[in-house]
Amino acid sequence: MSAEDSPTSAVTDDVTPVTKALSESALRDNISQKGKNAYYYAHAHRANGPEWDGKIEPRLLGTSSSNLSSAASSTAGSSIASSKAALLAKSNITNYAFLNEEAKVKVYVNLPGVGECADEDISLEFTEQSLCLTVKNYVAPAEKAKVEVDALVADTAPEEGGGEETMGEDRFLAFAKLYGEIESATVKKKADKLILILKKKEAGKPWSSVNA
């Protein structure tokens, strides 16, 4: 009998899928009856990933929304912490007091001679939970007196140029997180101090300090 007349190849092609299907059916029946105790349980998992396209290049198989949101949250948290640290780092005014009232909080900032500062050199930035006072070109009275004395001495000497200019420095008072939320903040200038008036968002809530 020739190879073409032999039924072996045809029978093999027909039987193989059937045999495979029966084997899988028996495996699934065994697992469904005995669960994790089934002998074939370890083989129960079916790969459901994308088929390999024959290319060696790396491929993105999937993303996890929870991982992405966690990463975004972590980045945002780091950014907030960094901005708070920067705000506190530049705060160089340490002499102040505060008064808690029913609907507002007053912060008294002692800066001798601050009344001579130009209004445009004094600014107050705030959010519901943070505050930053900036005083530009501030010159302490002692430093100013020294400069004036040096200028008088210079006037008695041979003129070699203009008098020494009074150079001020920038002062800051920053609170990265206030004790409570505020609706507004204003500043009043006095001869030797600044008064910050913070309007509470929740009137009647007492503040035990300015910062949380």
PDB file of N, CA and C in Angstrom, residues 22-123:
ATOM      1  N   LEU A  22     -10.594  16.521  24.938  1.00  0.00           N
ATOM      2  CA  LEU A  22     -11.018  15.622  26.020  1.00  0.00           C
ATOM      3  C   LEU A  22     -10.096  15.759  27.224  1.00  0.00           C
ATOM      4  N   SER A  23      -8.810  15.908  26.965  1.00  0.00           N
ATOM      5  CA  SER A  23      -7.858  16.050  28.061  1.00  0.00           C
ATOM      6  C   SER A  23      -8.122  17.328  28.841  1.00  0.00           C
ATOM      7  N   GLU A  24      -8.362  18.426  28.117  1.00  0.00           N
ATOM      8  CA  GLU A  24      -8.648  19.685  28.788  1.00  0.00           C
ATOM      9  C   GLU A  24      -9.936  19.594  29.566  1.00  0.00           C
ATOM     10  N   SER A  25     -10.938  18.892  28.985  1.00  0.00           N
ATOM     11  CA  SER A  25     -12.217  18.746  29.673  1.00  0.00           C
ATOM     12  C   SER A  25     -12.044  17.973  30.974  1.00  0.00           C
ATOM     13  N   ALA A  26     -11.254  16.893  30.923  1.00  0.00           N
ATOM     14  CA  ALA A  26     -11.011  16.096  32.129  1.00  0.00           C
ATOM     15  C   ALA A  26     -10.274  16.924  33.168  1.00  0.00           C
ATOM     16  N   LEU A  27      -9.337  17.756  32.740  1.00  0.00           N
ATOM     17  CA  LEU A  27      -8.578  18.596  33.659  1.00  0.00           C
ATOM     18  C   LEU A  27      -9.497  19.601  34.344  1.00  0.00           C
ATOM     19  N   ARG A  28     -10.388  20.226  33.551  1.00  0.00           N
ATOM     20  CA  ARG A  28     -11.303  21.207  34.119  1.00  0.00           C
ATOM     21  C   ARG A  28     -12.300  20.550  35.069  1.00  0.00           C
ATOM     22  N   ASP A  29     -12.783  19.339  34.698  1.00  0.00           N
ATOM     23  CA  ASP A  29     -13.721  18.635  35.581  1.00  0.00           C
ATOM     24  C   ASP A  29     -13.066  18.316  36.908  1.00  0.00           C
ATOM     25  N   ASN A  30     -11.815  17.879  36.844  1.00  0.00           N
ATOM     26  CA  ASN A  30     -11.098  17.530  38.071  1.00  0.00           C
ATOM     27  C   ASN A  30     -10.937  18.752  38.968  1.00  0.00           C
ATOM     28  N   ILE A  31     -10.636  19.903  38.369  1.00  0.00           N
ATOM     29  CA  ILE A  31     -10.437  21.138  39.135  1.00  0.00           C
ATOM     30  C   ILE A  31     -11.740  21.635  39.715  1.00  0.00           C
ATOM     31  N   SER A  32     -12.838  21.566  38.912  1.00  0.00           N
ATOM     32  CA  SER A  32     -14.125  22.057  39.397  1.00  0.00           C
ATOM     33  C   SER A  32     -14.640  21.219  40.556  1.00  0.00           C
ATOM     34  N   GLN A  33     -14.294  19.920  40.594  1.00  0.00           N
ATOM     35  CA  GLN A  33     -14.765  19.036  41.666  1.00  0.00           C
ATOM     36  C   GLN A  33     -13.928  19.189  42.931  1.00  0.00           C
ATOM     37  N   LYS A  34     -12.624  19.308  42.780  1.00  0.00           N
ATOM     38  CA  LYS A  34     -11.741  19.300  43.948  1.00  0.00           C
ATOM     39  C   LYS A  34     -11.112  20.660  44.267  1.00  0.00           C
ATOM     40  N   GLY A  35     -11.352  21.665  43.407  1.00  0.00           N
ATOM     41  CA  GLY A  35     -10.848  22.996  43.696  1.00  0.00           C
ATOM     42  C   GLY A  35      -9.337  23.024  43.825  1.00  0.00           C
ATOM     43  N   LYS A  36      -8.845  23.684  44.886  1.00  0.00           N
ATOM     44  CA  LYS A  36      -7.402  23.827  45.086  1.00  0.00           C
ATOM     45  C   LYS A  36      -6.729  22.505  45.424  1.00  0.00           C
ATOM     46  N   ASN A  37      -7.527  21.541  45.823  1.00  0.00           N
ATOM     47  CA  ASN A  37      -6.959  20.230  46.160  1.00  0.00           C
ATOM     48  C   ASN A  37      -6.791  19.342  44.929  1.00  0.00           C
ATOM     49  N   ALA A  38      -7.239  19.817  43.787  1.00  0.00           N
ATOM     50  CA  ALA A  38      -7.132  19.013  42.572  1.00  0.00           C
ATOM     51  C   ALA A  38      -5.679  18.821  42.177  1.00  0.00           C
ATOM     52  N   TYR A  39      -5.395  17.676  41.610  1.00  0.00           N
ATOM     53  CA  TYR A  39      -4.023  17.365  41.188  1.00  0.00           C
ATOM     54  C   TYR A  39      -3.566  18.331  40.097  1.00  0.00           C
ATOM     55  N   TYR A  40      -4.517  18.772  39.266  1.00  0.00           N
ATOM     56  CA  TYR A  40      -4.170  19.615  38.131  1.00  0.00           C
ATOM     57  C   TYR A  40      -4.345  21.109  38.420  1.00  0.00           C
ATOM     58  N   TYR A  41      -4.582  21.468  39.678  1.00  0.00           N
ATOM     59  CA  TYR A  41      -4.881  22.875  39.973  1.00  0.00           C
ATOM     60  C   TYR A  41      -3.738  23.813  39.550  1.00  0.00           C
ATOM     61  N   ALA A  42      -2.529  23.344  39.718  1.00  0.00           N
ATOM     62  CA  ALA A  42      -1.371  24.176  39.375  1.00  0.00           C
ATOM     63  C   ALA A  42      -1.335  24.509  37.901  1.00  0.00           C
ATOM     64  N   HIS A  43      -2.040  23.710  37.071  1.00  0.00           N
ATOM     65  CA  HIS A  43      -2.047  23.943  35.622  1.00  0.00           C
ATOM     66  C   HIS A  43      -3.309  24.654  35.165  1.00  0.00           C
ATOM     67  N   ALA A  44      -4.084  25.129  36.134  1.00  0.00           N
ATOM     68  CA  ALA A  44      -5.389  25.686  35.771  1.00  0.00           C
ATOM     69  C   ALA A  44      -5.284  27.069  35.142  1.00  0.00           C
ATOM     70  N   HIS A  45      -4.229  27.824  35.450  1.00  0.00           N
ATOM     71  CA  HIS A  45      -4.126  29.189  34.950  1.00  0.00           C
ATOM     72  C   HIS A  45      -3.890  29.209  33.447  1.00  0.00           C
ATOM     73  N   ARG A  46      -4.645  30.051  32.794  1.00  0.00           N
ATOM     74  CA  ARG A  46      -4.486  30.191  31.349  1.00  0.00           C
ATOM     75  C   ARG A  46      -3.845  31.545  31.038  1.00  0.00           C
ATOM     76  N   ALA A  47      -2.842  31.525  30.221  1.00  0.00           N
ATOM     77  CA  ALA A  47      -2.189  32.774  29.833  1.00  0.00           C
ATOM     78  C   ALA A  47      -3.148  33.596  28.990  1.00  0.00           C
ATOM     79  N   ASN A  48      -3.361  34.864  29.351  1.00  0.00           N
ATOM     80  CA  ASN A  48      -4.296  35.701  28.607  1.00  0.00           C
ATOM     81  C   ASN A  48      -3.633  36.983  28.107  1.00  0.00           C
ATOM     82  N   GLY A  49      -2.312  36.972  28.049  1.00  0.00           N
ATOM     83  CA  GLY A  49      -1.595  38.143  27.567  1.00  0.00           C
ATOM     84  C   GLY A  49      -1.612  38.213  26.047  1.00  0.00           C
ATOM     85  N   PRO A  50      -1.102  39.309  25.484  1.00  0.00           N
ATOM     86  CA  PRO A  50      -1.082  39.442  24.023  1.00  0.00           C
ATOM     87  C   PRO A  50      -0.135  38.437  23.387  1.00  0.00           C
ATOM     88  N   GLU A  51      -0.485  38.003  22.201  1.00  0.00           N
ATOM     89  CA  GLU A  51       0.354  37.040  21.485  1.00  0.00           C
ATOM     90  C   GLU A  51       1.644  37.706  21.040  1.00  0.00           C
ATOM     91  N   TRP A  52       2.724  36.949  21.066  1.00  0.00           N
ATOM     92  CA  TRP A  52       4.017  37.481  20.645  1.00  0.00           C
ATOM     93  C   TRP A  52       4.014  37.698  19.148  1.00  0.00           C
ATOM     94  N   ASP A  53       4.446  38.905  18.732  1.00  0.00           N
ATOM     95  CA  ASP A  53       4.445  39.231  17.310  1.00  0.00           C
ATOM     96  C   ASP A  53       5.772  38.906  16.636  1.00  0.00           C
ATOM     97  N   GLY A  54       6.665  38.252  17.380  1.00  0.00           N
ATOM     98  CA  GLY A  54       7.940  37.866  16.796  1.00  0.00           C
ATOM     99  C   GLY A  54       9.006  38.944  16.871  1.00  0.00           C
ATOM    100  N   LYS A  55       8.641  40.132  17.403  1.00  0.00           N
ATOM    101  CA  LYS A  55       9.609  41.225  17.522  1.00  0.00           C
ATOM    102  C   LYS A  55      10.235  41.209  18.910  1.00  0.00           C
ATOM    103  N   ILE A  56      11.529  41.542  18.971  1.00  0.00           N
ATOM    104  CA  ILE A  56      12.281  41.477  20.223  1.00  0.00           C
ATOM    105  C   ILE A  56      12.127  42.770  21.036  1.00  0.00           C
ATOM    106  N   GLU A  57      11.645  43.872  20.402  1.00  0.00           N
ATOM    107  CA  GLU A  57      11.580  45.160  21.093  1.00  0.00           C
ATOM    108  C   GLU A  57      10.687  45.072  22.337  1.00  0.00           C
ATOM    109  N   PRO A  58      11.014  45.848  23.389  1.00  0.00           N
ATOM    110  CA  PRO A  58      10.167  45.876  24.597  1.00  0.00           C
ATOM    111  C   PRO A  58       8.777  46.391  24.259  1.00  0.00           C
ATOM    112  N   ARG A  59       7.769  45.847  24.921  1.00  0.00           N
ATOM    113  CA  ARG A  59       6.391  46.260  24.687  1.00  0.00           C
ATOM    114  C   ARG A  59       5.709  46.567  26.005  1.00  0.00           C
ATOM    115  N   LEU A  60       4.826  47.558  25.996  1.00  0.00           N
ATOM    116  CA  LEU A  60       4.019  47.869  27.167  1.00  0.00           C
ATOM    117  C   LEU A  60       2.821  46.945  27.176  1.00  0.00           C
ATOM    118  N   LEU A  61       2.798  46.026  28.160  1.00  0.00           N
ATOM    119  CA  LEU A  61       1.718  45.057  28.223  1.00  0.00           C
ATOM    120  C   LEU A  61       0.470  45.621  28.889  1.00  0.00           C
ATOM    121  N   GLY A  62       0.623  46.625  29.734  1.00  0.00           N
ATOM    122  CA  GLY A  62      -0.538  47.201  30.406  1.00  0.00           C
ATOM    123  C   GLY A  62      -0.101  48.191  31.462  1.00  0.00           C
ATOM    124  N   THR A  63      -1.035  48.972  31.946  1.00  0.00           N
ATOM    125  CA  THR A  63      -0.771  49.930  33.009  1.00  0.00           C
ATOM    126  C   THR A  63      -1.794  49.767  34.107  1.00  0.00           C
ATOM    127  N   SER A  64      -1.418  50.151  35.284  1.00  0.00           N
ATOM    128  CA  SER A  64      -2.321  50.075  36.431  1.00  0.00           C
ATOM    129  C   SER A  64      -2.713  51.477  36.830  1.00  0.00           C
ATOM    130  N   SER A  65      -4.009  51.783  36.819  1.00  0.00           N
ATOM    131  CA  SER A  65      -4.477  53.109  37.164  1.00  0.00           C
ATOM    132  C   SER A  65      -4.132  53.449  38.603  1.00  0.00           C
ATOM    133  N   SER A  66      -4.148  52.436  39.478  1.00  0.00           N
ATOM    134  CA  SER A  66      -3.839  52.691  40.886  1.00  0.00           C
ATOM    135  C   SER A  66      -2.385  53.096  41.054  1.00  0.00           C
ATOM    136  N   ASN A  67      -1.496  52.451  40.277  1.00  0.00           N
ATOM    137  CA  ASN A  67      -0.078  52.802  40.351  1.00  0.00           C
ATOM    138  C   ASN A  67       0.164  54.206  39.826  1.00  0.00           C
ATOM    139  N   LEU A  68      -0.538  54.542  38.720  1.00  0.00           N
ATOM    140  CA  LEU A  68      -0.376  55.860  38.144  1.00  0.00           C
ATOM    141  C   LEU A  68      -0.875  56.934  39.093  1.00  0.00           C
ATOM    142  N   SER A  69      -2.032  56.704  39.728  1.00  0.00           N
ATOM    143  CA  SER A  69      -2.582  57.688  40.654  1.00  0.00           C
ATOM    144  C   SER A  69      -1.702  57.820  41.882  1.00  0.00           C
ATOM    145  N   SER A  70      -1.126  56.707  42.335  1.00  0.00           N
ATOM    146  CA  SER A  70      -0.235  56.758  43.495  1.00  0.00           C
ATOM    147  C   SER A  70       1.011  57.570  43.176  1.00  0.00           C
ATOM    148  N   ALA A  71       1.535  57.359  41.962  1.00  0.00           N
ATOM    149  CA  ALA A  71       2.729  58.098  41.560  1.00  0.00           C
ATOM    150  C   ALA A  71       2.427  59.587  41.460  1.00  0.00           C
ATOM    151  N   ALA A  72       1.239  59.927  40.894  1.00  0.00           N
ATOM    152  CA  ALA A  72       0.857  61.335  40.775  1.00  0.00           C
ATOM    153  C   ALA A  72       0.669  61.958  42.144  1.00  0.00           C
ATOM    154  N   SER A  73       0.053  61.192  43.045  1.00  0.00           N
ATOM    155  CA  SER A  73      -0.169  61.690  44.404  1.00  0.00           C
ATOM    156  C   SER A  73       1.153  61.927  45.118  1.00  0.00           C
ATOM    157  N   SER A  74       2.089  60.996  44.913  1.00  0.00           N
ATOM    158  CA  SER A  74       3.397  61.125  45.549  1.00  0.00           C
ATOM    159  C   SER A  74       4.139  62.354  45.036  1.00  0.00           C
ATOM    160  N   THR A  75       4.038  62.590  43.701  1.00  0.00           N
ATOM    161  CA  THR A  75       4.698  63.752  43.108  1.00  0.00           C
ATOM    162  C   THR A  75       4.105  65.044  43.634  1.00  0.00           C
ATOM    163  N   ALA A  76       2.759  65.083  43.724  1.00  0.00           N
ATOM    164  CA  ALA A  76       2.086  66.284  44.232  1.00  0.00           C
ATOM    165  C   ALA A  76       2.472  66.539  45.681  1.00  0.00           C
ATOM    166  N   GLY A  77       2.529  65.451  46.479  1.00  0.00           N
ATOM    167  CA  GLY A  77       2.893  65.588  47.885  1.00  0.00           C
ATOM    168  C   GLY A  77       4.297  66.126  48.047  1.00  0.00           C
ATOM    169  N   SER A  78       5.212  65.643  47.212  1.00  0.00           N
ATOM    170  CA  SER A  78       6.594  66.120  47.271  1.00  0.00           C
ATOM    171  C   SER A  78       6.687  67.590  46.898  1.00  0.00           C
ATOM    172  N   SER A  79       5.891  67.989  45.903  1.00  0.00           N
ATOM    173  CA  SER A  79       5.902  69.380  45.461  1.00  0.00           C
ATOM    174  C   SER A  79       5.405  70.308  46.556  1.00  0.00           C
ATOM    175  N   ILE A  80       4.320  69.908  47.238  1.00  0.00           N
ATOM    176  CA  ILE A  80       3.771  70.719  48.319  1.00  0.00           C
ATOM    177  C   ILE A  80       4.768  70.840  49.449  1.00  0.00           C
ATOM    178  N   ALA A  81       5.373  69.711  49.819  1.00  0.00           N
ATOM    179  CA  ALA A  81       6.355  69.726  50.905  1.00  0.00           C
ATOM    180  C   ALA A  81       7.532  70.608  50.560  1.00  0.00           C
ATOM    181  N   SER A  82       7.951  70.577  49.288  1.00  0.00           N
ATOM    182  CA  SER A  82       9.083  71.386  48.849  1.00  0.00           C
ATOM    183  C   SER A  82       8.757  72.877  48.919  1.00  0.00           C
ATOM    184  N   SER A  83       7.531  73.267  48.492  1.00  0.00           N
ATOM    185  CA  SER A  83       7.142  74.675  48.515  1.00  0.00           C
ATOM    186  C   SER A  83       7.034  75.178  49.945  1.00  0.00           C
ATOM    187  N   LYS A  84       6.543  74.339  50.863  1.00  0.00           N
ATOM    188  CA  LYS A  84       6.452  74.731  52.268  1.00  0.00           C
ATOM    189  C   LYS A  84       7.842  74.938  52.861  1.00  0.00           C
ATOM    190  N   ALA A  85       8.758  74.053  52.539  1.00  0.00           N
ATOM    191  CA  ALA A  85      10.125  74.158  53.038  1.00  0.00           C
ATOM    192  C   ALA A  85      10.785  75.438  52.536  1.00  0.00           C
ATOM    193  N   ALA A  86      10.547  75.776  51.266  1.00  0.00           N
ATOM    194  CA  ALA A  86      11.129  76.990  50.686  1.00  0.00           C
ATOM    195  C   ALA A  86      10.556  78.227  51.357  1.00  0.00           C
ATOM    196  N   LEU A  87       9.252  78.174  51.656  1.00  0.00           N
ATOM    197  CA  LEU A  87       8.596  79.303  52.302  1.00  0.00           C
ATOM    198  C   LEU A  87       9.169  79.548  53.692  1.00  0.00           C
ATOM    199  N   LEU A  88       9.340  78.480  54.455  1.00  0.00           N
ATOM    200  CA  LEU A  88       9.861  78.599  55.810  1.00  0.00           C
ATOM    201  C   LEU A  88      11.338  78.990  55.820  1.00  0.00           C
ATOM    202  N   ALA A  89      12.081  78.532  54.821  1.00  0.00           N
ATOM    203  CA  ALA A  89      13.521  78.783  54.778  1.00  0.00           C
ATOM    204  C   ALA A  89      13.842  80.270  54.663  1.00  0.00           C
ATOM    205  N   LYS A  90      12.987  81.035  53.975  1.00  0.00           N
ATOM    206  CA  LYS A  90      13.298  82.459  53.783  1.00  0.00           C
ATOM    207  C   LYS A  90      12.720  83.339  54.891  1.00  0.00           C
ATOM    208  N   SER A  91      12.020  82.765  55.847  1.00  0.00           N
ATOM    209  CA  SER A  91      11.443  83.546  56.948  1.00  0.00           C
ATOM    210  C   SER A  91      12.548  83.956  57.924  1.00  0.00           C
ATOM    211  N   ASN A  92      12.806  85.267  58.029  1.00  0.00           N
ATOM    212  CA  ASN A  92      13.882  85.753  58.897  1.00  0.00           C
ATOM    213  C   ASN A  92      13.404  86.753  59.948  1.00  0.00           C
ATOM    214  N   ILE A  93      12.095  86.907  60.093  1.00  0.00           N
ATOM    215  CA  ILE A  93      11.530  87.725  61.166  1.00  0.00           C
ATOM    216  C   ILE A  93      11.093  86.786  62.283  1.00  0.00           C
ATOM    217  N   THR A  94      11.645  86.978  63.461  1.00  0.00           N
ATOM    218  CA  THR A  94      11.341  86.077  64.577  1.00  0.00           C
ATOM    219  C   THR A  94      10.652  86.783  65.742  1.00  0.00           C
ATOM    220  N   ASN A  95      10.602  88.104  65.696  1.00  0.00           N
ATOM    221  CA  ASN A  95      10.031  88.866  66.809  1.00  0.00           C
ATOM    222  C   ASN A  95       8.608  89.297  66.468  1.00  0.00           C
ATOM    223  N   TYR A  96       7.638  88.560  66.949  1.00  0.00           N
ATOM    224  CA  TYR A  96       6.238  88.900  66.704  1.00  0.00           C
ATOM    225  C   TYR A  96       5.376  88.337  67.835  1.00  0.00           C
ATOM    226  N   ALA A  97       4.156  88.863  67.950  1.00  0.00           N
ATOM    227  CA  ALA A  97       3.191  88.380  68.930  1.00  0.00           C
ATOM    228  C   ALA A  97       1.827  88.320  68.251  1.00  0.00           C
ATOM    229  N   PHE A  98       0.879  87.616  68.842  1.00  0.00           N
ATOM    230  CA  PHE A  98      -0.441  87.530  68.222  1.00  0.00           C
ATOM    231  C   PHE A  98      -1.535  87.666  69.267  1.00  0.00           C
ATOM    232  N   LEU A  99      -2.703  88.078  68.795  1.00  0.00           N
ATOM    233  CA  LEU A  99      -3.871  88.247  69.654  1.00  0.00           C
ATOM    234  C   LEU A  99      -5.055  87.556  69.003  1.00  0.00           C
ATOM    235  N   ASN A 100      -5.658  86.612  69.716  1.00  0.00           N
ATOM    236  CA  ASN A 100      -6.819  85.899  69.202  1.00  0.00           C
ATOM    237  C   ASN A 100      -8.099  86.651  69.563  1.00  0.00           C
ATOM    238  N   GLU A 101      -8.935  86.914  68.568  1.00  0.00           N
ATOM    239  CA  GLU A 101     -10.227  87.558  68.789  1.00  0.00           C
ATOM    240  C   GLU A 101     -11.335  86.668  68.231  1.00  0.00           C
ATOM    241  N   GLU A 102     -12.579  87.088  68.405  1.00  0.00           N
ATOM    242  CA  GLU A 102     -13.718  86.265  68.003  1.00  0.00           C
ATOM    243  C   GLU A 102     -13.711  85.947  66.508  1.00  0.00           C
ATOM    244  N   ALA A 103     -13.540  86.968  65.693  1.00  0.00           N
ATOM    245  CA  ALA A 103     -13.647  86.777  64.246  1.00  0.00           C
ATOM    246  C   ALA A 103     -12.335  86.975  63.503  1.00  0.00           C
ATOM    247  N   LYS A 104     -11.280  87.360  64.216  1.00  0.00           N
ATOM    248  CA  LYS A 104     -10.006  87.596  63.540  1.00  0.00           C
ATOM    249  C   LYS A 104      -8.828  87.363  64.482  1.00  0.00           C
ATOM    250  N   VAL A 105      -7.671  87.307  63.878  1.00  0.00           N
ATOM    251  CA  VAL A 105      -6.418  87.152  64.624  1.00  0.00           C
ATOM    252  C   VAL A 105      -5.500  88.286  64.197  1.00  0.00           C
ATOM    253  N   LYS A 106      -4.863  88.932  65.179  1.00  0.00           N
ATOM    254  CA  LYS A 106      -3.922  90.014  64.886  1.00  0.00           C
ATOM    255  C   LYS A 106      -2.506  89.554  65.208  1.00  0.00           C
ATOM    256  N   VAL A 107      -1.603  89.820  64.269  1.00  0.00           N
ATOM    257  CA  VAL A 107      -0.191  89.477  64.461  1.00  0.00           C
ATOM    258  C   VAL A 107       0.598  90.779  64.489  1.00  0.00           C
ATOM    259  N   TYR A 108       1.317  91.017  65.594  1.00  0.00           N
ATOM    260  CA  TYR A 108       2.106  92.236  65.775  1.00  0.00           C
ATOM    261  C   TYR A 108       3.569  91.913  65.469  1.00  0.00           C
ATOM    262  N   VAL A 109       4.085  92.534  64.411  1.00  0.00           N
ATOM    263  CA  VAL A 109       5.454  92.279  63.965  1.00  0.00           C
ATOM    264  C   VAL A 109       6.321  93.476  64.331  1.00  0.00           C
ATOM    265  N   ASN A 110       7.268  93.281  65.226  1.00  0.00           N
ATOM    266  CA  ASN A 110       8.149  94.366  65.684  1.00  0.00           C
ATOM    267  C   ASN A 110       9.304  94.571  64.717  1.00  0.00           C
ATOM    268  N   LEU A 111       9.311  95.736  64.080  1.00  0.00           N
ATOM    269  CA  LEU A 111      10.395  96.131  63.168  1.00  0.00           C
ATOM    270  C   LEU A 111      10.667  97.618  63.383  1.00  0.00           C
ATOM    271  N   PRO A 112      11.575  97.964  64.293  1.00  0.00           N
ATOM    272  CA  PRO A 112      11.864  99.373  64.574  1.00  0.00           C
ATOM    273  C   PRO A 112      12.179 100.164  63.306  1.00  0.00           C
ATOM    274  N   GLY A 113      11.499 101.301  63.157  1.00  0.00           N
ATOM    275  CA  GLY A 113      11.753 102.163  62.002  1.00  0.00           C
ATOM    276  C   GLY A 113      11.042 101.730  60.732  1.00  0.00           C
ATOM    277  N   VAL A 114      10.201 100.691  60.790  1.00  0.00           N
ATOM    278  CA  VAL A 114       9.551 100.192  59.574  1.00  0.00           C
ATOM    279  C   VAL A 114       8.590 101.225  58.989  1.00  0.00           C
ATOM    280  N   GLY A 115       8.181 102.197  59.823  1.00  0.00           N
ATOM    281  CA  GLY A 115       7.274 103.227  59.326  1.00  0.00           C
ATOM    282  C   GLY A 115       7.878 104.073  58.225  1.00  0.00           C
ATOM    283  N   GLU A 116       9.180 104.071  58.123  1.00  0.00           N
ATOM    284  CA  GLU A 116       9.846 104.848  57.085  1.00  0.00           C
ATOM    285  C   GLU A 116       9.957 104.090  55.760  1.00  0.00           C
ATOM    286  N   CYS A 117       9.566 102.834  55.765  1.00  0.00           N
ATOM    287  CA  CYS A 117       9.589 102.054  54.524  1.00  0.00           C
ATOM    288  C   CYS A 117       8.462 102.511  53.600  1.00  0.00           C
ATOM    289  N   ALA A 118       8.727 102.492  52.328  1.00  0.00           N
ATOM    290  CA  ALA A 118       7.696 102.861  51.353  1.00  0.00           C
ATOM    291  C   ALA A 118       6.577 101.821  51.360  1.00  0.00           C
ATOM    292  N   ASP A 119       5.365 102.272  51.099  1.00  0.00           N
ATOM    293  CA  ASP A 119       4.221 101.357  51.106  1.00  0.00           C
ATOM    294  C   ASP A 119       4.385 100.236  50.081  1.00  0.00           C
ATOM    295  N   GLU A 120       4.985 100.556  48.943  1.00  0.00           N
ATOM    296  CA  GLU A 120       5.143  99.538  47.897  1.00  0.00           C
ATOM    297  C   GLU A 120       6.184  98.479  48.263  1.00  0.00           C
ATOM    298  N   ASP A 121       6.971  98.760  49.306  1.00  0.00           N
ATOM    299  CA  ASP A 121       7.968  97.781  49.743  1.00  0.00           C
ATOM    300  C   ASP A 121       7.402  96.782  50.755  1.00  0.00           C
ATOM    301  N   ILE A 122       6.152  96.987  51.145  1.00  0.00           N
ATOM    302  CA  ILE A 122       5.517  96.088  52.114  1.00  0.00           C
ATOM    303  C   ILE A 122       4.363  95.365  51.433  1.00  0.00           C
ATOM    304  N   SER A 123       4.417  94.043  51.407  1.00  0.00           N
ATOM    305  CA  SER A 123       3.362  93.256  50.759  1.00  0.00           C
ATOM    306  C   SER A 123       3.002  92.045  51.608  1.00  0.00           C
TER     307      SER A 123
END
